[in-house]
XYZ file of C-alpha atoms in Angstrom:
231
model
C 43.974 -95.645 51.667
C 45.556 -94.201 48.563
C 42.913 -95.798 46.374
C 40.018 -94.150 48.227
C 41.545 -90.607 47.998
C 42.091 -90.966 44.307
C 38.488 -91.953 43.660
C 37.026 -88.886 45.461
C 39.186 -86.449 43.568
C 38.109 -87.903 40.278
C 34.462 -87.670 41.224
C 34.832 -83.964 42.123
C 36.453 -83.196 38.791
C 33.706 -84.934 36.848
C 31.033 -82.858 38.604
C 32.795 -79.630 37.761
C 33.129 -80.577 34.127
C 29.399 -81.147 33.875
C 28.652 -77.472 34.708
C 30.751 -75.987 31.834
C 28.799 -75.334 28.572
C 29.609 -77.659 25.728
C 30.254 -74.758 23.221
C 30.172 -70.943 22.799
C 26.864 -69.129 23.488
C 25.421 -67.596 20.219
C 25.149 -63.761 20.196
C 22.339 -62.069 18.178
C 22.441 -58.451 16.854
C 18.706 -58.138 16.129
C 16.771 -55.749 18.386
C 13.368 -56.785 19.576
C 10.809 -55.970 16.906
C 8.042 -53.499 17.763
C 4.563 -54.310 16.724
C 3.202 -51.859 14.139
C -0.042 -50.146 15.054
C -2.660 -50.517 12.319
C -4.100 -47.042 13.078
C -0.769 -45.264 12.504
C -0.106 -47.188 9.307
C -3.574 -46.413 8.003
C -3.205 -42.662 8.779
C 0.095 -42.535 6.921
C -1.388 -44.188 3.858
C -4.354 -41.795 3.930
C -2.089 -38.738 4.075
C -0.022 -40.036 1.195
C -3.175 -40.572 -0.874
C -4.434 -37.050 -0.131
C -1.082 -35.532 -1.083
C -1.107 -37.400 -4.378
C -4.623 -36.176 -5.162
C -3.676 -32.549 -4.368
C -0.637 -32.779 -6.632
C -2.753 -34.150 -9.472
C -5.341 -31.386 -8.971
C -2.687 -28.661 -9.036
C -1.193 -29.983 -12.243
C -4.639 -30.198 -13.804
C -5.511 -26.635 -12.768
C -2.211 -25.319 -14.114
C -3.056 -26.830 -17.468
C -6.547 -25.262 -17.553
C -5.443 -21.606 -17.374
C -6.898 -19.128 -19.863
C -5.489 -15.945 -21.427
C -7.221 -12.741 -20.284
C -6.542 -8.981 -20.359
C -4.840 -7.081 -17.530
C -3.428 -3.560 -17.178
C 0.250 -3.101 -18.064
C 0.352 0.112 -16.002
C -1.972 2.483 -14.142
C -4.866 3.980 -16.119
C -6.736 6.867 -14.522
C -10.493 7.266 -14.581
C -11.644 9.044 -17.714
C -8.556 8.134 -19.732
C -8.910 6.318 -23.036
C -7.596 2.753 -22.907
C -4.955 2.166 -25.590
C -3.511 -1.060 -26.929
C -0.239 -0.383 -25.105
C -2.135 -0.204 -21.800
C -3.043 -3.891 -21.993
C -1.069 -7.057 -21.259
C -1.902 -10.779 -21.390
C -2.362 -12.628 -18.074
C -2.833 -16.357 -17.455
C -5.463 -17.200 -14.833
C -7.498 -20.211 -13.780
C -11.149 -20.040 -14.872
C -13.289 -18.425 -12.173
C -16.868 -17.280 -12.882
C -16.642 -14.839 -9.963
C -13.986 -12.780 -11.796
C -15.380 -12.654 -15.344
C -12.243 -11.161 -16.942
C -12.243 -10.196 -20.611
C -10.497 -12.823 -22.789
C -7.656 -11.790 -25.083
C -9.824 -12.512 -28.131
C -11.960 -9.478 -27.161
C -9.135 -6.955 -26.814
C -10.586 -4.842 -29.613
C -13.750 -4.361 -27.524
C -11.716 -2.634 -24.799
C -9.280 -0.481 -26.779
C -10.681 2.997 -27.408
C -13.089 2.998 -24.484
C -12.810 5.129 -21.346
C -11.709 3.813 -17.950
C -14.741 3.847 -15.670
C -12.512 4.253 -12.573
C -8.854 4.290 -11.627
C -7.396 0.988 -12.863
C -4.125 0.085 -11.107
C -1.373 -1.880 -12.837
C -2.091 -5.623 -12.853
C -5.874 -5.241 -12.585
C -7.855 -7.780 -14.600
C -10.046 -5.966 -17.125
C -13.781 -6.686 -17.061
C -16.612 -5.241 -19.109
C -17.437 -2.981 -16.150
C -13.895 -1.548 -16.146
C -14.583 0.609 -19.216
C -17.388 2.561 -20.793
C -18.125 4.273 -24.089
C -17.178 7.949 -23.809
C -17.282 9.939 -20.603
C -20.677 10.304 -18.895
C -19.650 13.657 -17.389
C -19.314 15.059 -20.923
C -22.759 14.040 -22.110
C -24.698 17.110 -23.162
C -21.598 19.302 -22.764
C -18.670 20.393 -24.896
C -15.213 18.991 -24.133
C -12.255 21.392 -24.203
C -8.635 20.350 -23.731
C -6.491 22.587 -21.525
C -2.683 22.426 -21.523
C -1.983 23.303 -17.907
C 1.572 23.982 -16.787
C 2.784 23.669 -13.183
C 1.172 26.508 -11.257
C -1.970 26.485 -13.410
C -3.512 23.477 -11.671
C -3.432 22.119 -8.129
C -0.710 19.667 -7.090
C -3.472 17.337 -5.919
C -4.288 14.631 -8.457
C -7.371 15.447 -10.529
C -9.847 12.698 -11.401
C -12.691 12.316 -13.841
C -15.855 13.782 -12.346
C -14.113 16.434 -10.203
C -15.775 19.841 -10.315
C -13.347 22.671 -11.079
C -13.497 26.414 -11.618
C -11.615 27.713 -14.651
C -10.327 31.215 -13.945
C -9.321 33.536 -16.762
C -5.811 34.841 -16.047
C -4.766 37.042 -18.986
C -1.073 37.871 -19.378
C -1.271 40.814 -21.826
C -1.547 44.415 -20.656
C -5.041 44.950 -22.103
C -6.377 41.903 -20.343
C -4.671 42.830 -17.103
C -6.097 46.369 -17.223
C -9.572 44.993 -17.847
C -9.242 42.563 -14.953
C -8.123 45.389 -12.654
C -11.412 47.217 -13.226
C -13.516 44.143 -12.408
C -14.407 42.916 -8.944
C -13.510 39.337 -9.862
C -11.923 37.677 -12.908
C -14.016 35.770 -15.397
C -14.513 32.139 -14.490
C -16.323 29.067 -15.810
C -17.495 26.035 -13.872
C -16.534 22.736 -15.466
C -16.182 19.015 -14.775
C -13.008 17.026 -15.352
C -13.550 14.550 -18.191
C -10.015 13.140 -18.337
C -6.425 13.783 -17.283
C -3.397 12.781 -19.359
C 0.022 11.897 -18.002
C 2.375 14.872 -17.536
C 5.017 15.505 -20.182
C 8.756 15.975 -19.611
C 8.169 19.575 -18.516
C 5.369 18.729 -16.092
C 2.593 20.104 -18.310
C -0.672 18.170 -18.259
C -3.512 18.066 -20.769
C -6.822 18.169 -18.910
C -10.116 17.584 -20.708
C -12.975 19.533 -19.179
C -16.683 19.392 -19.947
C -18.433 22.770 -20.084
C -21.728 24.178 -21.245
C -21.897 24.924 -24.944
C -22.260 28.658 -24.243
C -18.839 28.728 -22.533
C -16.768 26.471 -24.781
C -15.745 29.209 -27.242
C -14.536 31.587 -24.532
C -12.661 28.784 -22.780
C -10.984 27.715 -26.021
C -9.771 31.314 -26.518
C -8.377 31.451 -22.965
C -6.678 28.123 -23.451
C -5.039 29.160 -26.731
C -3.308 32.002 -24.870
C -2.434 29.871 -21.832
C -4.564 32.225 -19.745
C -6.559 29.788 -17.646
C -5.988 28.375 -14.169
C -7.818 25.365 -12.717
C -9.221 25.589 -9.200
C -10.441 22.365 -7.586
C -13.806 23.040 -5.969
C -14.462 21.841 -2.427
C -16.525 18.667 -2.368
């Protein structure tokens, strides 16, 4: 009986041993690989190629800039353009702009601004003109106008003004008192200079030749006031 019991126990132990793994189970740290989509990869390569081309184009354009003339500060219409009014600017070539190259600076200096030219404006051939067209066929007289002798409103080339004789001496005042209205001359603004430290402004006016002598005499005595005519 003892022999039979011993044999069964041994058989049970052998069966249990067969279910235990022979060695340790290997552990991997690699995640499952995702399959790359050809469309996404292709789009990324295309964007990279476009970016490279844009960068090359920008560098090429930066190297193709040309030196042209711009305004160093504001220049009013009718004012003469001086060398100090100009500055060099670097721009990319553009046929739609047609700026004047630096090599032609001498063609611009000495001419009259055709319109108000703000600081930074690129100068073109149309920006200036020879002389002032409002003065053609007329005499130009310069008036030194102090504050109170001209309107506070900015005057521009081409504005029509009335020049009123305002004598300061007793003889002139007595003569004016006997007249219904003071003497006056109609003129056109040909140019306005920048005000000096005291606020006085030199204004060039174009008048008929028959009035230039009288106006010059009024101006010499500081006896003229500018009135801006209604447009």
